[in-house]
PDB file of C-alpha atoms in Angstrom:
ATOM      1  CA  UNK A1192     -37.442 214.865 139.781  1.00  0.00           C
ATOM      2  CA  UNK A1193     -39.485 212.268 142.556  1.00  0.00           C
ATOM      3  CA  UNK A1194     -37.690 209.328 142.890  1.00  0.00           C
ATOM      4  CA  UNK A1195     -39.704 206.327 141.849  1.00  0.00           C
ATOM      5  CA  UNK A1196     -41.820 204.647 145.104  1.00  0.00           C
ATOM      6  CA  UNK A1197     -42.140 201.000 145.153  1.00  0.00           C
ATOM      7  CA  UNK A1198     -45.517 201.456 142.987  1.00  0.00           C
ATOM      8  CA  UNK A1199     -44.130 203.664 140.215  1.00  0.00           C
ATOM      9  CA  UNK A1200     -41.435 201.257 140.559  1.00  0.00           C
ATOM     10  CA  UNK A1201     -43.839 197.528 140.045  1.00  0.00           C
ATOM     11  CA  UNK A1202     -45.866 198.688 137.741  1.00  0.00           C
ATOM     12  CA  UNK A1203     -43.282 199.973 135.049  1.00  0.00           C
ATOM     13  CA  UNK A1204     -42.130 196.816 135.968  1.00  0.00           C
ATOM     14  CA  UNK A1205     -45.257 194.718 134.835  1.00  0.00           C
ATOM     15  CA  UNK A1206     -45.605 197.034 131.937  1.00  0.00           C
ATOM     16  CA  UNK A1207     -42.574 196.372 130.752  1.00  0.00           C
ATOM     17  CA  UNK A1208     -41.893 192.320 131.577  1.00  0.00           C
ATOM     18  CA  UNK A1209     -45.371 192.387 129.614  1.00  0.00           C
ATOM     19  CA  UNK A1210     -43.834 194.526 126.133  1.00  0.00           C
ATOM     20  CA  UNK A1211     -40.488 192.655 126.361  1.00  0.00           C
ATOM     21  CA  UNK A1212     -42.359 188.900 126.249  1.00  0.00           C
ATOM     22  CA  UNK A1213     -45.029 190.390 123.486  1.00  0.00           C
ATOM     23  CA  UNK A1214     -42.118 191.711 121.549  1.00  0.00           C
ATOM     24  CA  UNK A1215     -39.790 189.588 122.031  1.00  0.00           C
ATOM     25  CA  UNK A1216     -36.821 193.320 122.586  1.00  0.00           C
ATOM     26  CA  UNK A1217     -35.596 194.867 125.293  1.00  0.00           C
ATOM     27  CA  UNK A1218     -37.610 198.146 126.340  1.00  0.00           C
ATOM     28  CA  UNK A1219     -36.696 201.129 127.812  1.00  0.00           C
ATOM     29  CA  UNK A1220     -39.304 202.746 130.208  1.00  0.00           C
ATOM     30  CA  UNK A1221     -39.074 205.844 127.997  1.00  0.00           C
ATOM     31  CA  UNK A1222     -38.180 204.456 124.493  1.00  0.00           C
ATOM     32  CA  UNK A1223     -41.764 205.896 121.983  1.00  0.00           C
ATOM     33  CA  UNK A1224     -43.049 202.619 121.527  1.00  0.00           C
ATOM     34  CA  UNK A1225     -45.453 203.582 118.193  1.00  0.00           C
ATOM     35  CA  UNK A1226     -42.498 205.636 116.607  1.00  0.00           C
ATOM     36  CA  UNK A1227     -40.124 203.161 117.262  1.00  0.00           C
ATOM     37  CA  UNK A1228     -42.626 200.031 116.207  1.00  0.00           C
ATOM     38  CA  UNK A1229     -43.214 198.314 119.052  1.00  0.00           C
ATOM     39  CA  UNK A1230     -46.851 198.809 119.085  1.00  0.00           C
ATOM     40  CA  UNK A1231     -48.821 199.098 116.075  1.00  0.00           C
ATOM     41  CA  UNK A1232     -52.761 200.202 116.333  1.00  0.00           C
ATOM     42  CA  UNK A1233     -53.419 196.659 116.355  1.00  0.00           C
ATOM     43  CA  UNK A1234     -51.250 195.579 120.144  1.00  0.00           C
ATOM     44  CA  UNK A1235     -52.278 199.417 121.778  1.00  0.00           C
ATOM     45  CA  UNK A1236     -55.777 197.746 121.659  1.00  0.00           C
ATOM     46  CA  UNK A1237     -54.093 194.573 123.652  1.00  0.00           C
ATOM     47  CA  UNK A1238     -52.026 196.645 125.716  1.00  0.00           C
ATOM     48  CA  UNK A1239     -55.338 198.800 126.480  1.00  0.00           C
ATOM     49  CA  UNK A1240     -56.574 195.777 127.808  1.00  0.00           C
ATOM     50  CA  UNK A1241     -53.723 194.844 129.823  1.00  0.00           C
ATOM     51  CA  UNK A1242     -53.839 197.585 132.126  1.00  0.00           C
ATOM     52  CA  UNK A1243     -56.825 197.227 132.217  1.00  0.00           C
ATOM     53  CA  UNK A1244     -56.830 194.412 133.871  1.00  0.00           C
ATOM     54  CA  UNK A1245     -53.607 194.197 135.109  1.00  0.00           C
ATOM     55  CA  UNK A1246     -54.063 197.388 137.326  1.00  0.00           C
ATOM     56  CA  UNK A1247     -57.509 197.454 138.448  1.00  0.00           C
ATOM     57  CA  UNK A1248     -58.192 200.828 136.379  1.00  0.00           C
ATOM     58  CA  UNK A1249     -60.983 202.198 133.442  1.00  0.00           C
ATOM     59  CA  UNK A1250     -59.602 204.376 130.294  1.00  0.00           C
ATOM     60  CA  UNK A1251     -61.579 206.417 128.801  1.00  0.00           C
ATOM     61  CA  UNK A1252     -62.769 209.566 128.139  1.00  0.00           C
ATOM     62  CA  UNK A1253     -59.667 211.934 127.573  1.00  0.00           C
ATOM     63  CA  UNK A1254     -57.474 209.055 128.784  1.00  0.00           C
ATOM     64  CA  UNK A1255     -57.579 207.181 125.990  1.00  0.00           C
ATOM     65  CA  UNK A1256     -55.401 208.582 123.736  1.00  0.00           C
ATOM     66  CA  UNK A1257     -51.670 207.518 121.895  1.00  0.00           C
ATOM     67  CA  UNK A1258     -49.688 209.906 124.164  1.00  0.00           C
ATOM     68  CA  UNK A1259     -51.131 208.213 127.416  1.00  0.00           C
ATOM     69  CA  UNK A1260     -49.388 204.867 125.632  1.00  0.00           C
ATOM     70  CA  UNK A1261     -46.406 206.066 124.074  1.00  0.00           C
ATOM     71  CA  UNK A1262     -44.516 204.813 126.527  1.00  0.00           C
ATOM     72  CA  UNK A1263     -43.986 202.851 129.897  1.00  0.00           C
ATOM     73  CA  UNK A1264     -43.286 205.847 131.179  1.00  0.00           C
ATOM     74  CA  UNK A1265     -46.560 207.868 129.617  1.00  0.00           C
ATOM     75  CA  UNK A1266     -48.161 204.002 131.022  1.00  0.00           C
ATOM     76  CA  UNK A1267     -46.813 203.957 134.625  1.00  0.00           C
ATOM     77  CA  UNK A1268     -47.946 208.301 135.128  1.00  0.00           C
ATOM     78  CA  UNK A1269     -51.125 207.215 133.294  1.00  0.00           C
ATOM     79  CA  UNK A1270     -52.132 203.484 136.217  1.00  0.00           C
ATOM     80  CA  UNK A1271     -51.026 205.880 138.919  1.00  0.00           C
ATOM     81  CA  UNK A1272     -53.384 208.745 138.158  1.00  0.00           C
ATOM     82  CA  UNK A1273     -56.098 207.060 137.597  1.00  0.00           C
ATOM     83  CA  UNK A1274     -55.762 205.190 140.440  1.00  0.00           C
ATOM     84  CA  UNK A1275     -55.422 208.357 142.771  1.00  0.00           C
ATOM     85  CA  UNK A1276     -58.484 209.147 141.241  1.00  0.00           C
ATOM     86  CA  UNK A1277     -60.441 206.884 142.624  1.00  0.00           C
ATOM     87  CA  UNK A1278     -59.411 207.336 146.197  1.00  0.00           C
ATOM     88  CA  UNK A1279     -61.081 210.798 146.114  1.00  0.00           C
TER      89      UNK A1279
END
């Protein structure tokens, strides 16, 4: 497993802060947000908008799945992947 970069850490911290502020609960980076009930389908849409606006990415097509929003780690990987795709 690779060591997190500064970018990974910044994305993870931004997402965690948003989730903790909105849910009033501590959120571990690997916790399943849907199975714990921290994120509902309605809040998932708000989360999608937050990810797109905060990180300057567009989530669509095959990336628009619950699995990409299931945890802070999954969302961090999604943002990194989308940012990388734009650089090629």
